[in-house]
Every structure is written in C-alpha cells, then in structure tokens.
Amino acid sequence: MINTLKQACHRHGYGLESDIAGEDRDISFTYDKSAVFMRINCSNQPGQAGVTEVFSALAKAGIAVDMVSVQPCQISFTVQSRLADLAAAALAKIAVQPDMITDCVKLSVRGRCEQPLLSTIITVTEILARANVPLLRLAESYGLIEGLIAPRHISAACKALARQFTCYGQGKKHSCAACRQQP
C-alpha cells in the first residue's frame, strides 16, 4: 500500500514546499509498506553472467524489481512483499538463495520536475539521523531519493521530514499540528 505524507498527516490534498537553504521547489514524499529487500552474494559468478541469470529468472516469474544495485560481488533490489516468496522460489530454481529483509518500508522523496536537489539528500539523511531513524538502504537519482527503513520508524520519519518542509493547503501556508508535533 502506497501512502503519501499528505494523506498520513492531513487526510486532505496538501503539497509540500522546500525550506532547504532558500530553495523554492516542491517536494513530495511517499512511502510503501510492502517492500522486501533482497541481497545476493554473486562472488562465485564470473562477470555479468550471474547478474543476467538472476534478473532473467525474476523476469520469467513476472516479478518487477526496484531499487536495484549491482556491485562486483553483490546484487540487491526490492520486490513487493506479496511477491517475495515467488521471487525466492524463482531464484532457488537457479540455485540462488538471497538474504531477505522482509520488514521494510520504502520512503521516497521527490523534487519537482525530477531535477537533482543537491542539498536535499544531505538534508534528508540529517533529518532522519536526528529523528533516530536508521536507514537500511539509501539511493538517489535525479531528484528521487529512496530509502528503506523499518516500519516502526515511519511515523517518526514522516513527522521529522514534514517539520523541515512548509505545508501548503489550498494555496495557503499554514501550521499543521499533525505534521509539526515532535516524534
């Protein structure tokens, strides 16, 4: 289930505008509580053969992956929780057993027009650190920052991020008690 910060905080249609270092940009937040993080050690496979085999097996099973990272000795990605067992079975057919973290929430922060927000990734990591929200993984690409966190931290993460940004409802700046209260 994908929820937006504005739904979590307001139950209305509100936008968020950045207060970061004077930037005048719209920022949106979403979170998805149905993410499973999978990590595969591929040090036994030469070159890209292991990578191709893994993604081919998942594609044949009809499984979409997200937050993909390919490194010399490791492949990691997320799948929807409802597909985790199917993904594990598809990988078992090629003798691959992934490490899985099944209790994840994918938190996404996006800037308007998908432009890189140079100070945003620093600010997001600082905000989450101050709120004691540990990151299981963090990725950034041209205006989209995606992180994995434990579900028990989603409320603190949303509140901490909302405090950094100005809430706008129906075109008027306001102070939202739900967003502004301390975690």
PDB file of C-alpha atoms in Angstrom:
ATOM      1  CA  MET A   1       0.000   0.000   0.000  1.00  0.00           C
ATOM      2  CA  ILE A   2       1.439   3.344  -1.025  1.00  0.00           C
ATOM      3  CA  ASN A   3       0.647   6.300   1.221  1.00  0.00           C
ATOM      4  CA  THR A   4       1.601   9.901   0.744  1.00  0.00           C
ATOM      5  CA  LEU A   5       2.819  12.072   3.571  1.00  0.00           C
ATOM      6  CA  LYS A   6      -0.035  14.448   2.904  1.00  0.00           C
ATOM      7  CA  GLN A   7      -2.509  11.588   3.418  1.00  0.00           C
ATOM      8  CA  ALA A   8      -0.739  10.429   6.545  1.00  0.00           C
ATOM      9  CA  CYS A   9      -0.611  13.921   8.034  1.00  0.00           C
ATOM     10  CA  HIS A  10      -3.684  15.673   6.690  1.00  0.00           C
ATOM     11  CA  ARG A  11      -6.144  13.301   5.036  1.00  0.00           C
ATOM     12  CA  HIS A  12      -6.506  16.193   2.521  1.00  0.00           C
ATOM     13  CA  GLY A  13      -4.763  17.250  -0.707  1.00  0.00           C
ATOM     14  CA  TYR A  14      -1.783  19.284   0.528  1.00  0.00           C
ATOM     15  CA  GLY A  15       1.539  19.937  -1.161  1.00  0.00           C
ATOM     16  CA  LEU A  16       4.884  20.465   0.486  1.00  0.00           C
ATOM     17  CA  GLU A  17       7.397  23.139  -0.433  1.00  0.00           C
ATOM     18  CA  SER A  18      11.061  23.003   0.438  1.00  0.00           C
ATOM     19  CA  ASP A  19      12.574  25.231   3.109  1.00  0.00           C
ATOM     20  CA  ILE A  20      16.046  23.879   2.336  1.00  0.00           C
ATOM     21  CA  ALA A  21      18.672  26.619   2.017  1.00  0.00           C
ATOM     22  CA  GLY A  22      16.221  29.012   0.395  1.00  0.00           C
ATOM     23  CA  GLU A  23      15.288  26.606  -2.390  1.00  0.00           C
ATOM     24  CA  ASP A  24      11.863  27.306  -3.838  1.00  0.00           C
ATOM     25  CA  ARG A  25      10.987  23.806  -5.006  1.00  0.00           C
ATOM     26  CA  ASP A  26       8.130  21.448  -4.434  1.00  0.00           C
ATOM     27  CA  ILE A  27       8.989  18.251  -2.628  1.00  0.00           C
ATOM     28  CA  SER A  28       6.755  15.206  -2.331  1.00  0.00           C
ATOM     29  CA  PHE A  29       7.053  12.247  -0.001  1.00  0.00           C
ATOM     30  CA  THR A  30       5.569   8.795  -0.338  1.00  0.00           C
ATOM     31  CA  TYR A  31       6.026   5.544   1.458  1.00  0.00           C
ATOM     32  CA  ASP A  32       5.275   1.961   0.514  1.00  0.00           C
ATOM     33  CA  LYS A  33       4.849  -0.543   3.342  1.00  0.00           C
ATOM     34  CA  SER A  34       5.041  -3.568   1.046  1.00  0.00           C
ATOM     35  CA  ALA A  35       8.772  -3.699   0.264  1.00  0.00           C
ATOM     36  CA  VAL A  36      11.109  -6.656   0.779  1.00  0.00           C
ATOM     37  CA  PHE A  37      14.843  -6.087   0.404  1.00  0.00           C
ATOM     38  CA  MET A  38      16.803  -8.925  -1.233  1.00  0.00           C
ATOM     39  CA  ARG A  39      20.572  -9.206  -1.351  1.00  0.00           C
ATOM     40  CA  ILE A  40      22.527 -11.840  -3.281  1.00  0.00           C
ATOM     41  CA  ASN A  41      26.212 -12.675  -2.960  1.00  0.00           C
ATOM     42  CA  CYS A  42      27.433 -13.227  -6.519  1.00  0.00           C
ATOM     43  CA  SER A  43      31.165 -13.550  -5.901  1.00  0.00           C
ATOM     44  CA  ASN A  44      31.091 -17.094  -7.362  1.00  0.00           C
ATOM     45  CA  GLN A  45      29.802 -15.904 -10.754  1.00  0.00           C
ATOM     46  CA  PRO A  46      32.319 -14.505 -13.263  1.00  0.00           C
ATOM     47  CA  GLY A  47      31.453 -11.211 -14.973  1.00  0.00           C
ATOM     48  CA  GLN A  48      27.830 -10.350 -15.637  1.00  0.00           C
ATOM     49  CA  ALA A  49      26.639 -13.955 -16.039  1.00  0.00           C
ATOM     50  CA  GLY A  50      25.233 -14.102 -12.508  1.00  0.00           C
ATOM     51  CA  VAL A  51      23.522 -10.735 -12.849  1.00  0.00           C
ATOM     52  CA  THR A  52      21.841 -11.720 -16.102  1.00  0.00           C
ATOM     53  CA  GLU A  53      20.775 -15.084 -14.695  1.00  0.00           C
ATOM     54  CA  VAL A  54      19.219 -13.500 -11.580  1.00  0.00           C
ATOM     55  CA  PHE A  55      17.211 -10.864 -13.445  1.00  0.00           C
ATOM     56  CA  SER A  56      16.176 -13.320 -16.169  1.00  0.00           C
ATOM     57  CA  ALA A  57      14.816 -15.734 -13.546  1.00  0.00           C
ATOM     58  CA  LEU A  58      12.857 -12.941 -11.864  1.00  0.00           C
ATOM     59  CA  ALA A  59      11.509 -11.629 -15.192  1.00  0.00           C
ATOM     60  CA  LYS A  60      10.377 -15.115 -16.252  1.00  0.00           C
ATOM     61  CA  ALA A  61       8.441 -15.329 -12.971  1.00  0.00           C
ATOM     62  CA  GLY A  62       6.799 -11.960 -13.737  1.00  0.00           C
ATOM     63  CA  ILE A  63       8.468 -10.171 -10.834  1.00  0.00           C
ATOM     64  CA  ALA A  64       9.299  -6.481 -11.093  1.00  0.00           C
ATOM     65  CA  VAL A  65      12.276  -5.259  -9.077  1.00  0.00           C
ATOM     66  CA  ASP A  66      13.066  -1.795  -7.746  1.00  0.00           C
ATOM     67  CA  MET A  67      15.994  -0.037  -6.048  1.00  0.00           C
ATOM     68  CA  VAL A  68      18.429  -2.230  -7.992  1.00  0.00           C
ATOM     69  CA  SER A  69      22.123  -2.127  -7.150  1.00  0.00           C
ATOM     70  CA  VAL A  70      24.716  -4.253  -8.934  1.00  0.00           C
ATOM     71  CA  GLN A  71      28.210  -4.376  -7.480  1.00  0.00           C
ATOM     72  CA  PRO A  72      31.110  -6.718  -8.276  1.00  0.00           C
ATOM     73  CA  CYS A  73      30.170  -9.213  -5.546  1.00  0.00           C
ATOM     74  CA  GLN A  74      26.579  -8.317  -4.702  1.00  0.00           C
ATOM     75  CA  ILE A  75      23.194  -7.771  -6.309  1.00  0.00           C
ATOM     76  CA  SER A  76      20.460  -6.109  -4.267  1.00  0.00           C
ATOM     77  CA  PHE A  77      16.929  -4.972  -5.013  1.00  0.00           C
ATOM     78  CA  THR A  78      13.432  -4.710  -3.578  1.00  0.00           C
ATOM     79  CA  VAL A  79      10.274  -6.577  -4.538  1.00  0.00           C
ATOM     80  CA  GLN A  80       6.707  -6.200  -3.348  1.00  0.00           C
ATOM     81  CA  SER A  81       6.098  -8.263  -0.218  1.00  0.00           C
ATOM     82  CA  ARG A  82       3.298 -10.244  -1.878  1.00  0.00           C
ATOM     83  CA  LEU A  83       5.875 -11.458  -4.450  1.00  0.00           C
ATOM     84  CA  ALA A  84       8.746 -12.246  -2.063  1.00  0.00           C
ATOM     85  CA  ASP A  85       8.063 -15.992  -1.820  1.00  0.00           C
ATOM     86  CA  LEU A  86       7.642 -16.225  -5.586  1.00  0.00           C
ATOM     87  CA  ALA A  87      10.934 -14.349  -6.062  1.00  0.00           C
ATOM     88  CA  ALA A  88      12.733 -16.657  -3.625  1.00  0.00           C
ATOM     89  CA  ALA A  89      11.319 -19.702  -5.465  1.00  0.00           C
ATOM     90  CA  ALA A  90      12.399 -18.317  -8.861  1.00  0.00           C
ATOM     91  CA  LEU A  91      15.899 -17.731  -7.519  1.00  0.00           C
ATOM     92  CA  ALA A  92      16.025 -21.186  -5.895  1.00  0.00           C
ATOM     93  CA  LYS A  93      15.493 -22.695  -9.375  1.00  0.00           C
ATOM     94  CA  ILE A  94      18.871 -21.230 -10.369  1.00  0.00           C
ATOM     95  CA  ALA A  95      20.474 -22.251  -7.045  1.00  0.00           C
ATOM     96  CA  VAL A  96      20.495 -18.720  -5.613  1.00  0.00           C
ATOM     97  CA  GLN A  97      19.401 -18.014  -2.052  1.00  0.00           C
ATOM     98  CA  PRO A  98      19.011 -14.320  -1.278  1.00  0.00           C
ATOM     99  CA  ASP A  99      19.311 -12.729   2.129  1.00  0.00           C
ATOM    100  CA  MET A 100      15.922 -11.111   2.728  1.00  0.00           C
ATOM    101  CA  ILE A 101      14.782  -8.300   4.989  1.00  0.00           C
ATOM    102  CA  THR A 102      11.018  -8.675   4.922  1.00  0.00           C
ATOM    103  CA  ASP A 103      10.030  -5.878   7.256  1.00  0.00           C
ATOM    104  CA  CYS A 104      10.785  -2.754   5.187  1.00  0.00           C
ATOM    105  CA  VAL A 105       9.121   0.490   4.221  1.00  0.00           C
ATOM    106  CA  LYS A 106      10.322   2.267   1.095  1.00  0.00           C
ATOM    107  CA  LEU A 107      10.372   6.016   1.717  1.00  0.00           C
ATOM    108  CA  SER A 108      10.634   8.229  -1.389  1.00  0.00           C
ATOM    109  CA  VAL A 109      11.369  11.948  -1.574  1.00  0.00           C
ATOM    110  CA  ARG A 110      10.992  13.598  -4.993  1.00  0.00           C
ATOM    111  CA  GLY A 111      11.668  17.119  -6.201  1.00  0.00           C
ATOM    112  CA  ARG A 112       9.529  18.948  -8.753  1.00  0.00           C
ATOM    113  CA  CYS A 113      10.483  18.310 -12.404  1.00  0.00           C
ATOM    114  CA  GLU A 114      12.740  15.465 -11.294  1.00  0.00           C
ATOM    115  CA  GLN A 115      15.717  17.827 -11.077  1.00  0.00           C
ATOM    116  CA  PRO A 116      18.647  16.974  -8.807  1.00  0.00           C
ATOM    117  CA  LEU A 117      18.296  18.728  -5.460  1.00  0.00           C
ATOM    118  CA  LEU A 118      21.904  18.942  -4.365  1.00  0.00           C
ATOM    119  CA  SER A 119      21.287  19.753  -0.741  1.00  0.00           C
ATOM    120  CA  THR A 120      18.219  17.539  -0.368  1.00  0.00           C
ATOM    121  CA  ILE A 121      19.985  14.190   0.087  1.00  0.00           C
ATOM    122  CA  ILE A 122      22.199  15.695   2.778  1.00  0.00           C
ATOM    123  CA  THR A 123      19.209  17.285   4.475  1.00  0.00           C
ATOM    124  CA  VAL A 124      17.103  14.104   4.307  1.00  0.00           C
ATOM    125  CA  THR A 125      19.862  11.989   5.859  1.00  0.00           C
ATOM    126  CA  GLU A 126      20.455  14.600   8.577  1.00  0.00           C
ATOM    127  CA  ILE A 127      16.729  14.844   9.362  1.00  0.00           C
ATOM    128  CA  LEU A 128      16.372  11.071   9.644  1.00  0.00           C
ATOM    129  CA  ALA A 129      19.518  10.788  11.770  1.00  0.00           C
ATOM    130  CA  ARG A 130      18.255  13.463  14.189  1.00  0.00           C
ATOM    131  CA  ALA A 131      14.951  11.562  14.450  1.00  0.00           C
ATOM    132  CA  ASN A 132      16.873   8.328  15.187  1.00  0.00           C
ATOM    133  CA  VAL A 133      15.533   6.686  12.022  1.00  0.00           C
ATOM    134  CA  PRO A 134      18.146   4.183  10.825  1.00  0.00           C
ATOM    135  CA  LEU A 135      18.431   3.687   7.077  1.00  0.00           C
ATOM    136  CA  LEU A 136      18.650   0.134   5.777  1.00  0.00           C
ATOM    137  CA  ARG A 137      19.490   1.493   2.326  1.00  0.00           C
ATOM    138  CA  LEU A 138      19.558   4.846   0.526  1.00  0.00           C
ATOM    139  CA  ALA A 139      19.688   5.665  -3.188  1.00  0.00           C
ATOM    140  CA  GLU A 140      19.416   8.918  -5.162  1.00  0.00           C
ATOM    141  CA  SER A 141      18.950   9.627  -8.833  1.00  0.00           C
ATOM    142  CA  TYR A 142      17.998  12.979 -10.394  1.00  0.00           C
ATOM    143  CA  GLY A 143      15.534  14.301  -7.902  1.00  0.00           C
ATOM    144  CA  LEU A 144      14.383  10.986  -6.430  1.00  0.00           C
ATOM    145  CA  ILE A 145      15.729   9.836  -3.083  1.00  0.00           C
ATOM    146  CA  GLU A 146      14.630   6.370  -1.974  1.00  0.00           C
ATOM    147  CA  GLY A 147      15.393   4.834   1.366  1.00  0.00           C
ATOM    148  CA  LEU A 148      14.441   1.668   3.172  1.00  0.00           C
ATOM    149  CA  ILE A 149      13.522   1.907   6.841  1.00  0.00           C
ATOM    150  CA  ALA A 150      11.905  -0.353   9.421  1.00  0.00           C
ATOM    151  CA  PRO A 151       8.105   0.086   9.712  1.00  0.00           C
ATOM    152  CA  ARG A 152       8.337   1.120  13.356  1.00  0.00           C
ATOM    153  CA  HIS A 153      10.144   4.296  12.214  1.00  0.00           C
ATOM    154  CA  ILE A 154       7.704   5.535   9.525  1.00  0.00           C
ATOM    155  CA  SER A 155       5.768   7.854  11.834  1.00  0.00           C
ATOM    156  CA  ALA A 156       8.941   9.479  13.166  1.00  0.00           C
ATOM    157  CA  ALA A 157      10.340   9.778   9.624  1.00  0.00           C
ATOM    158  CA  CYS A 158       7.191  11.462   8.260  1.00  0.00           C
ATOM    159  CA  LYS A 159       6.952  13.862  11.184  1.00  0.00           C
ATOM    160  CA  ALA A 160      10.649  14.743  11.022  1.00  0.00           C
ATOM    161  CA  LEU A 161      10.565  15.341   7.258  1.00  0.00           C
ATOM    162  CA  ALA A 162       7.344  17.356   7.494  1.00  0.00           C
ATOM    163  CA  ARG A 163       8.902  19.662  10.100  1.00  0.00           C
ATOM    164  CA  GLN A 164      11.666  20.535   7.615  1.00  0.00           C
ATOM    165  CA  PHE A 165       9.237  21.432   4.851  1.00  0.00           C
ATOM    166  CA  THR A 166       6.459  24.014   4.734  1.00  0.00           C
ATOM    167  CA  CYS A 167       2.951  22.600   4.345  1.00  0.00           C
ATOM    168  CA  TYR A 168       0.582  24.322   1.940  1.00  0.00           C
ATOM    169  CA  GLY A 169      -3.135  23.586   1.878  1.00  0.00           C
ATOM    170  CA  GLN A 170      -5.484  25.071  -0.681  1.00  0.00           C
ATOM    171  CA  GLY A 171      -2.772  27.580  -1.651  1.00  0.00           C
ATOM    172  CA  LYS A 172      -2.355  28.949   1.875  1.00  0.00           C
ATOM    173  CA  LYS A 173       0.607  28.448   4.169  1.00  0.00           C
ATOM    174  CA  HIS A 174      -0.491  27.003   7.485  1.00  0.00           C
ATOM    175  CA  SER A 175       0.843  25.270  10.540  1.00  0.00           C
ATOM    176  CA  CYS A 176      -0.258  21.658  10.610  1.00  0.00           C
ATOM    177  CA  ALA A 177      -0.281  20.296  14.155  1.00  0.00           C
ATOM    178  CA  ALA A 178      -0.185  16.714  12.889  1.00  0.00           C
ATOM    179  CA  CYS A 179       2.999  17.418  10.929  1.00  0.00           C
ATOM    180  CA  ARG A 180       4.667  19.762  13.379  1.00  0.00           C
ATOM    181  CA  GLN A 181       4.389  17.743  16.594  1.00  0.00           C
ATOM    182  CA  GLN A 182       7.534  16.118  17.937  1.00  0.00           C
ATOM    183  CA  PRO A 183       8.003  12.389  17.221  1.00  0.00           C
TER     184      PRO A 183
END
